[in-house]
mmCIF file of C-alpha atoms and ligand atoms in Angstrom:
data_model
loop_
_atom_site.group_PDB
_atom_site.id
_atom_site.type_symbol
_atom_site.label_atom_id
_atom_site.label_comp_id
_atom_site.label_asym_id
_atom_site.label_seq_id
_atom_site.Cartn_x
_atom_site.Cartn_y
_atom_site.Cartn_z
ATOM 1 C CA MET A 579 113.830 105.790 93.715
ATOM 2 C CA ILE A 580 112.224 102.565 94.738
ATOM 3 C CA ASP A 581 111.543 100.571 91.579
ATOM 4 C CA LEU A 582 110.146 97.135 91.899
ATOM 5 C CA THR A 583 109.043 96.863 88.236
ATOM 6 C CA GLY A 584 108.097 93.491 87.324
ATOM 7 C CA LYS A 585 108.132 91.915 90.726
ATOM 8 C CA LYS A 586 105.357 89.799 92.244
ATOM 9 C CA VAL A 587 104.153 90.312 95.787
ATOM 10 C CA LEU A 588 101.568 88.592 97.937
ATOM 11 C CA VAL A 589 99.968 90.587 100.688
ATOM 12 C CA THR A 590 97.964 88.587 103.181
ATOM 13 C CA GLY A 591 94.984 90.756 104.627
ATOM 14 C CA GLY A 592 95.784 92.967 101.602
ATOM 15 C CA SER A 593 92.083 94.166 101.223
ATOM 16 C CA ARG A 594 91.984 96.652 104.006
ATOM 17 C CA GLY A 595 94.074 98.817 106.383
ATOM 18 C CA ILE A 596 97.744 98.444 106.394
ATOM 19 C CA GLY A 597 97.507 95.595 103.832
ATOM 20 C CA CYS A 598 95.509 97.740 101.417
ATOM 21 C CA ALA A 599 97.872 100.659 101.579
ATOM 22 C CA THR A 600 100.892 98.251 101.106
ATOM 23 C CA SER A 601 99.286 96.607 98.095
ATOM 24 C CA LEU A 602 98.806 99.818 96.513
ATOM 25 C CA LEU A 603 102.275 101.380 97.196
ATOM 26 C CA PHE A 604 103.719 98.183 95.925
ATOM 27 C CA ALA A 605 101.744 98.621 92.759
ATOM 28 C CA GLU A 606 102.929 102.130 92.454
ATOM 29 C CA ALA A 607 106.472 100.889 92.792
ATOM 30 C CA GLY A 608 105.827 98.578 89.680
ATOM 31 C CA CYS A 609 104.763 95.299 91.344
ATOM 32 C CA ASP A 610 102.083 93.012 90.248
ATOM 33 C CA VAL A 611 100.090 92.364 93.510
ATOM 34 C CA ALA A 612 98.148 89.273 94.906
ATOM 35 C CA ILE A 613 95.855 90.330 97.499
ATOM 36 C CA ASN A 614 94.715 87.837 100.088
ATOM 37 C CA TYR A 615 91.581 88.276 102.358
ATOM 38 C CA ALA A 616 89.094 86.102 104.244
ATOM 39 C CA HIS A 617 85.619 87.395 104.605
ATOM 40 C CA LYS A 618 84.735 90.921 102.631
ATOM 41 C CA ASP A 619 84.787 90.733 98.825
ATOM 42 C CA GLY A 620 83.968 94.386 98.301
ATOM 43 C CA PRO A 621 87.326 95.786 99.726
ATOM 44 C CA ALA A 622 89.321 93.301 97.860
ATOM 45 C CA LYS A 623 87.601 94.104 94.474
ATOM 46 C CA SER A 624 88.099 97.679 95.103
ATOM 47 C CA VAL A 625 91.922 97.368 95.731
ATOM 48 C CA LYS A 626 92.092 95.208 92.708
ATOM 49 C CA ALA A 627 90.491 97.896 90.532
ATOM 50 C CA GLN A 628 92.883 100.559 91.798
ATOM 51 C CA ILE A 629 95.872 98.461 91.192
ATOM 52 C CA GLU A 630 94.693 97.767 87.523
ATOM 53 C CA GLN A 631 94.215 101.482 87.206
ATOM 54 C CA LEU A 632 97.944 101.653 88.014
ATOM 55 C CA GLY A 633 98.616 99.302 85.067
ATOM 56 C CA ARG A 634 99.443 96.411 87.155
ATOM 57 C CA ASN A 635 98.067 92.963 87.362
ATOM 58 C CA CYS A 636 96.194 91.887 90.520
ATOM 59 C CA LEU A 637 95.071 88.677 91.954
ATOM 60 C CA ILE A 638 92.574 88.437 94.527
ATOM 61 C CA LEU A 639 92.526 85.304 96.758
ATOM 62 C CA LYS A 640 89.863 84.410 99.244
ATOM 63 C CA ALA A 641 91.747 82.245 101.884
ATOM 64 C CA ASP A 642 91.630 82.040 105.633
ATOM 65 C CA VAL A 643 95.358 82.112 106.561
ATOM 66 C CA SER A 644 94.615 79.917 109.677
ATOM 67 C CA LYS A 645 93.706 77.063 107.694
ATOM 68 C CA ILE A 646 96.544 75.215 105.998
ATOM 69 C CA ASN A 647 94.449 73.833 103.191
ATOM 70 C CA ASP A 648 93.408 77.381 102.272
ATOM 71 C CA VAL A 649 96.773 78.572 102.259
ATOM 72 C CA GLU A 650 98.113 75.787 100.128
ATOM 73 C CA ARG A 651 95.289 76.257 97.738
ATOM 74 C CA MET A 652 95.955 79.993 97.594
ATOM 75 C CA VAL A 653 99.723 79.500 96.871
ATOM 76 C CA ARG A 654 98.819 76.813 94.205
ATOM 77 C CA GLN A 655 96.360 79.128 92.555
ATOM 78 C CA ILE A 656 99.298 81.946 92.392
ATOM 79 C CA PHE A 657 101.798 79.662 90.936
ATOM 80 C CA GLU A 658 99.333 78.686 88.323
ATOM 81 C CA LYS A 659 99.238 82.335 87.083
ATOM 82 C CA TRP A 660 102.699 83.522 88.058
ATOM 83 C CA ASP A 661 105.985 81.827 87.728
ATOM 84 C CA GLY A 662 106.985 82.810 91.250
ATOM 85 C CA ILE A 663 106.499 85.168 94.197
ATOM 86 C CA ASP A 664 109.442 87.601 94.717
ATOM 87 C CA ILE A 665 107.913 89.192 98.009
ATOM 88 C CA VAL A 666 105.377 88.080 100.622
ATOM 89 C CA VAL A 667 104.082 90.472 103.155
ATOM 90 C CA ASN A 668 102.519 88.457 106.112
ATOM 91 C CA ASN A 669 100.155 91.048 107.437
ATOM 92 C CA ALA A 670 96.647 89.461 108.179
ATOM 93 C CA GLY A 671 95.969 89.636 111.660
ATOM 94 C CA ILE A 672 93.258 90.120 114.231
ATOM 95 C CA TRP A 673 93.242 91.973 117.635
ATOM 96 C CA THR A 674 90.467 90.887 120.166
ATOM 97 C CA TYR A 675 89.948 91.237 123.926
ATOM 98 C CA GLY A 676 90.889 88.653 126.342
ATOM 99 C CA GLU A 677 91.324 88.897 129.999
ATOM 100 C CA ILE A 678 93.476 86.176 131.478
ATOM 101 C CA GLY A 679 91.373 84.012 133.785
ATOM 102 C CA ASP A 680 88.354 84.663 131.930
ATOM 103 C CA MET A 681 89.538 83.989 128.170
ATOM 104 C CA ASP A 682 88.255 81.006 126.561
ATOM 105 C CA GLU A 683 90.328 78.601 124.547
ATOM 106 C CA SER A 684 88.619 79.486 121.155
ATOM 107 C CA THR A 685 89.483 83.121 121.573
ATOM 108 C CA TRP A 686 93.223 82.109 122.402
ATOM 109 C CA LYS A 687 93.355 79.707 119.403
ATOM 110 C CA GLU A 688 91.574 82.089 116.927
ATOM 111 C CA THR A 689 94.428 84.639 117.478
ATOM 112 C CA MET A 690 97.191 82.110 117.333
ATOM 113 C CA GLY A 691 95.547 80.357 114.234
ATOM 114 C CA ILE A 692 95.413 83.550 112.301
ATOM 115 C CA ASN A 693 98.193 85.794 113.537
ATOM 116 C CA LEU A 694 100.979 82.935 114.146
ATOM 117 C CA ASP A 695 99.997 79.741 112.170
ATOM 118 C CA GLY A 696 99.000 81.771 109.404
ATOM 119 C CA VAL A 697 102.316 83.146 109.029
ATOM 120 C CA PHE A 698 103.816 79.779 109.310
ATOM 121 C CA TYR A 699 101.655 78.220 106.684
ATOM 122 C CA VAL A 700 102.279 80.938 104.261
ATOM 123 C CA CYS A 701 106.101 81.097 104.775
ATOM 124 C CA ASN A 702 106.173 77.104 104.820
ATOM 125 C CA ALA A 703 104.470 77.070 101.488
ATOM 126 C CA ILE A 704 106.432 79.885 99.722
ATOM 127 C CA VAL A 705 109.997 79.253 100.907
ATOM 128 C CA PRO A 706 110.712 76.089 98.838
ATOM 129 C CA GLU A 707 110.151 78.246 95.497
ATOM 130 C CA MET A 708 112.132 81.069 96.781
ATOM 131 C CA LYS A 709 115.017 78.863 97.754
ATOM 132 C CA ALA A 710 115.122 77.406 94.427
ATOM 133 C CA GLY A 711 115.197 80.686 92.914
ATOM 134 C CA LYS A 712 118.059 81.712 95.466
ATOM 135 C CA SER A 713 116.183 84.934 96.064
ATOM 136 C CA GLY A 714 113.144 86.528 97.965
ATOM 137 C CA VAL A 715 111.962 88.903 100.626
ATOM 138 C CA ILE A 716 109.784 88.038 103.344
ATOM 139 C CA ILE A 717 108.104 90.752 105.580
ATOM 140 C CA ILE A 718 106.293 90.113 108.778
ATOM 141 C CA VAL A 719 104.018 92.500 110.300
ATOM 142 C CA SER A 720 104.083 92.256 114.234
ATOM 143 C CA SER A 721 103.121 94.918 116.717
ATOM 144 C CA THR A 722 104.516 96.998 119.623
ATOM 145 C CA ALA A 723 102.351 94.575 121.596
ATOM 146 C CA GLY A 724 104.946 91.776 120.653
ATOM 147 C CA ILE A 725 107.725 93.886 122.136
ATOM 148 C CA ARG A 726 106.334 95.182 125.412
ATOM 149 C CA GLY A 727 103.266 92.968 125.907
ATOM 150 C CA GLU A 728 99.764 94.300 126.050
ATOM 151 C CA ALA A 729 97.375 93.935 129.157
ATOM 152 C CA PHE A 730 93.937 92.226 128.258
ATOM 153 C CA HIS A 731 95.315 91.369 125.002
ATOM 154 C CA SER A 732 97.942 88.602 126.088
ATOM 155 C CA HIS A 733 97.100 86.165 123.367
ATOM 156 C CA TYR A 734 97.507 89.012 120.692
ATOM 157 C CA ALA A 735 100.946 90.020 122.242
ATOM 158 C CA ALA A 736 102.204 86.493 122.593
ATOM 159 C CA SER A 737 101.266 85.877 118.850
ATOM 160 C CA LYS A 738 103.132 88.988 117.843
ATOM 161 C CA GLY A 739 106.186 88.293 120.036
ATOM 162 C CA ALA A 740 106.519 84.764 118.493
ATOM 163 C CA LEU A 741 106.611 86.669 115.090
ATOM 164 C CA ILE A 742 109.636 88.588 116.067
ATOM 165 C CA SER A 743 111.586 85.318 117.070
ATOM 166 C CA PHE A 744 110.196 83.582 113.952
ATOM 167 C CA THR A 745 111.614 86.546 111.868
ATOM 168 C CA LYS A 746 114.932 86.266 113.528
ATOM 169 C CA SER A 747 115.052 82.502 113.049
ATOM 170 C CA LEU A 748 114.015 82.614 109.397
ATOM 171 C CA ALA A 749 116.425 85.383 108.645
ATOM 172 C CA GLN A 750 119.592 83.356 109.792
ATOM 173 C CA GLU A 751 118.051 80.130 108.148
ATOM 174 C CA LEU A 752 117.266 81.635 104.878
ATOM 175 C CA ALA A 753 120.302 84.068 104.321
ATOM 176 C CA PRO A 754 122.312 81.339 102.515
ATOM 177 C CA TYR A 755 119.644 81.342 99.844
ATOM 178 C CA GLY A 756 119.360 85.078 99.369
ATOM 179 C CA ILE A 757 116.190 85.472 101.022
ATOM 180 C CA ARG A 758 115.850 88.363 103.358
ATOM 181 C CA VAL A 759 113.408 88.178 106.301
ATOM 182 C CA ASN A 760 112.252 91.286 108.234
ATOM 183 C CA CYS A 761 109.488 92.504 110.560
ATOM 184 C CA VAL A 762 107.837 95.751 111.160
ATOM 185 C CA THR A 763 106.176 96.506 114.514
ATOM 186 C CA PRO A 764 103.522 99.288 114.305
ATOM 187 C CA GLY A 765 102.159 101.111 117.263
ATOM 188 C CA TRP A 766 98.539 102.410 116.954
ATOM 189 C CA VAL A 767 97.217 102.609 113.287
ATOM 190 C CA ASP A 768 94.123 104.181 112.242
ATOM 191 C CA THR A 769 92.381 101.261 110.526
ATOM 192 C CA ASP A 770 89.195 99.224 110.945
ATOM 193 C CA MET A 771 91.068 97.070 113.581
ATOM 194 C CA CYS A 772 90.937 99.805 116.331
ATOM 195 C CA ALA A 773 88.244 102.156 114.807
ATOM 196 C CA ASP A 774 85.971 101.438 117.769
ATOM 197 C CA ILE A 775 88.329 102.266 120.643
ATOM 198 C CA LEU A 776 89.917 105.148 118.611
ATOM 199 C CA SER A 777 86.391 106.706 118.114
ATOM 200 C CA ASP A 778 86.371 107.786 121.758
ATOM 201 C CA PRO A 779 87.749 111.288 121.654
ATOM 202 C CA ALA A 780 89.139 111.142 125.088
ATOM 203 C CA PHE A 781 90.817 107.731 124.578
ATOM 204 C CA ARG A 782 92.290 109.031 121.335
ATOM 205 C CA LYS A 783 93.705 112.142 122.712
ATOM 206 C CA GLY A 784 95.279 110.113 125.479
ATOM 207 C CA VAL A 785 96.804 107.759 122.812
ATOM 208 C CA GLU A 786 98.184 110.862 120.856
ATOM 209 C CA GLU A 787 99.707 112.425 123.950
ATOM 210 C CA SER A 788 101.414 109.079 124.785
ATOM 211 C CA ILE A 789 103.212 109.035 121.450
ATOM 212 C CA PRO A 790 106.301 111.151 121.266
ATOM 213 C CA LEU A 791 105.467 112.412 117.726
ATOM 214 C CA LYS A 792 102.076 113.266 118.918
ATOM 215 C CA ARG A 793 100.112 111.395 116.189
ATOM 216 C CA ILE A 794 98.529 108.154 115.456
ATOM 217 C CA SER A 795 99.846 106.647 112.300
ATOM 218 C CA ASN A 796 97.863 105.944 109.131
ATOM 219 C CA PRO A 797 98.270 102.660 107.054
ATOM 220 C CA VAL A 798 100.707 104.498 104.661
ATOM 221 C CA ASP A 799 103.011 105.225 107.519
ATOM 222 C CA ILE A 800 103.461 101.449 107.948
ATOM 223 C CA ALA A 801 103.411 100.668 104.125
ATOM 224 C CA GLY A 802 106.369 102.903 103.493
ATOM 225 C CA PRO A 803 108.664 101.092 105.566
ATOM 226 C CA ILE A 804 107.468 97.737 104.363
ATOM 227 C CA LEU A 805 108.280 98.706 100.886
ATOM 228 C CA PHE A 806 111.746 100.004 101.970
ATOM 229 C CA LEU A 807 112.499 96.767 103.471
ATOM 230 C CA ALA A 808 111.375 94.941 100.366
ATOM 231 C CA SER A 809 113.585 97.208 98.119
ATOM 232 C CA ASP A 810 117.176 96.965 97.219
ATOM 233 C CA LEU A 811 117.834 99.967 99.602
ATOM 234 C CA ALA A 812 117.527 97.288 102.411
ATOM 235 C CA ARG A 813 119.584 94.608 100.699
ATOM 236 C CA HIS A 814 121.945 94.388 103.677
ATOM 237 C CA ILE A 815 119.135 94.197 106.296
ATOM 238 C CA THR A 816 117.746 90.838 107.558
ATOM 239 C CA GLY A 817 116.457 89.850 110.813
ATOM 240 C CA GLU A 818 115.512 93.474 111.622
ATOM 241 C CA ILE A 819 112.605 94.497 113.724
ATOM 242 C CA LEU A 820 111.743 97.794 112.584
ATOM 243 C CA ASN A 821 109.646 99.976 115.007
ATOM 244 C CA VAL A 822 107.099 102.109 113.332
ATOM 245 C CA ASN A 823 105.363 103.899 116.287
ATOM 246 C CA GLY A 824 106.085 107.509 116.516
ATOM 247 C CA GLY A 825 108.725 106.798 119.116
ATOM 248 C CA SER A 826 106.538 105.141 121.814
ATOM 249 C CA VAL A 827 108.488 101.895 122.180
ATOM 250 C CA LEU A 828 112.018 101.941 121.402
ATOM 251 C CA CYS A 829 113.496 98.227 121.390
ATOM 252 C CA GLY A 830 113.285 95.327 119.015
HETATM 253 P P1 NAP B 1571 92.450 95.474 109.484
HETATM 254 O O1 NAP B 1571 92.221 96.874 109.106
HETATM 255 O O2 NAP B 1571 91.429 94.966 110.383
HETATM 256 O O3 NAP B 1571 92.485 94.592 108.263
HETATM 257 C C1 NAP B 1571 92.756 93.186 108.487
HETATM 258 C C2 NAP B 1571 93.001 92.546 107.034
HETATM 259 O O4 NAP B 1571 93.350 91.229 107.331
HETATM 260 C C3 NAP B 1571 91.838 92.466 106.160
HETATM 261 O O5 NAP B 1571 92.193 92.564 104.855
HETATM 262 C C4 NAP B 1571 91.026 91.131 106.440
HETATM 263 O O6 NAP B 1571 90.290 90.628 105.661
HETATM 264 C C5 NAP B 1571 92.366 90.122 106.618
HETATM 265 N N1 NAP B 1571 92.051 89.109 107.481
HETATM 266 C C6 NAP B 1571 91.483 88.957 108.787
HETATM 267 N N2 NAP B 1571 91.420 87.789 109.026
HETATM 268 C C7 NAP B 1571 91.900 87.027 107.993
HETATM 269 C C8 NAP B 1571 92.259 85.696 107.964
HETATM 270 N N3 NAP B 1571 91.828 84.691 108.636
HETATM 271 N N4 NAP B 1571 92.885 85.165 106.740
HETATM 272 C C9 NAP B 1571 93.093 86.133 105.722
HETATM 273 N N5 NAP B 1571 92.812 87.449 105.800
HETATM 274 C C10 NAP B 1571 92.562 87.898 107.166
HETATM 275 O O7 NAP B 1571 93.722 95.378 110.156
HETATM 276 P P2 NAP B 1571 94.959 96.282 110.184
HETATM 277 O O8 NAP B 1571 94.892 97.309 111.264
HETATM 278 O O9 NAP B 1571 95.298 96.828 108.668
HETATM 279 O O10 NAP B 1571 96.193 95.240 110.780
HETATM 280 C C11 NAP B 1571 97.040 94.617 109.718
HETATM 281 C C12 NAP B 1571 98.215 94.002 110.559
HETATM 282 O O11 NAP B 1571 98.878 94.924 111.335
HETATM 283 C C13 NAP B 1571 97.621 92.901 111.674
HETATM 284 O O12 NAP B 1571 98.675 91.753 111.471
HETATM 285 C C14 NAP B 1571 97.628 93.705 112.935
HETATM 286 O O13 NAP B 1571 97.907 92.893 113.925
HETATM 287 C C15 NAP B 1571 98.866 94.587 112.768
HETATM 288 N N6 NAP B 1571 98.844 95.928 113.667
HETATM 289 C C16 NAP B 1571 97.795 96.702 113.438
HETATM 290 C C17 NAP B 1571 97.734 97.792 114.332
HETATM 291 C C18 NAP B 1571 96.661 98.724 114.519
HETATM 292 O O14 NAP B 1571 96.702 99.556 115.242
HETATM 293 N N7 NAP B 1571 95.834 98.763 113.387
HETATM 294 C C19 NAP B 1571 98.936 97.801 115.303
HETATM 295 C C20 NAP B 1571 99.785 97.024 115.169
HETATM 296 C C21 NAP B 1571 100.024 95.981 114.389
HETATM 297 P P3 NAP B 1571 88.643 90.588 105.640
HETATM 298 O O15 NAP B 1571 88.095 91.908 105.292
HETATM 299 O O16 NAP B 1571 88.214 89.504 104.502
HETATM 300 O O17 NAP B 1571 88.364 90.183 106.980
#
């Protein structure tokens, strides 16, 4: 039912976890996919191979989204190959520990740089093209932490909270240009990001018990709602904060 044949999508952090599942689902829906990542070449190459197996084109772009020059180079590289980007999924992010009173500035700035500045750099570089074409879809991956806060991860929660107000602002600003901007806020997702902590059986059980649907999501559970928001089924939705958390946090 969701057919995005011919659309071009950029997924930041598309090589692993939620970004990988999203890239593959968009390819299944008919998109060509540009995958951004920062460090590990192997997973990016593997996703590219899977997308090409589906008969779609794939670009892989190594760029640190926290660096404006990297992002501008990445966007230039895409426009050299493709005539535009229809959909951008701002997904790249990190989650680190930080206890207030004992958090060094580099920990704070690293998180803000990747999780927040990176989304600004990507949107700032791509929106002029979308405005000129009078269409586009921007999806931002925030977190339940951005809604309810998260002890010992205040820097992460602050970066993700900022993405929620960034989404709502861009949605209003860009609606006259036919550009929709929406956000998903996942709860716990089984990815590399939280593999260490979720490998503790007692902790994992406690997390599962705390979620009304009694399960921890997998990356496909997040990719589906992202695909929906990018599709015409969501053509009247903009500025939305879509909880994808099994019912654990119910506000946006
Ligand atoms: P993940 O499995 O750790 O994957 C992170 C992805 O981001 C990788 O492709 C990684 O590429 C890329 N990346 C990291 N730093 C980057 C940078 N500076 N520039 C460009 N790419 C970078 O993470 P995930 O769990 O899928 O999380 C994806 C998003 O969902 C994040 O924004 C995260 O905050 C959010 N989220 C996750 C959870 C969860 O429980 N997992 C919950 C709520 C929200 P490399 O391999 O090259 O490092």
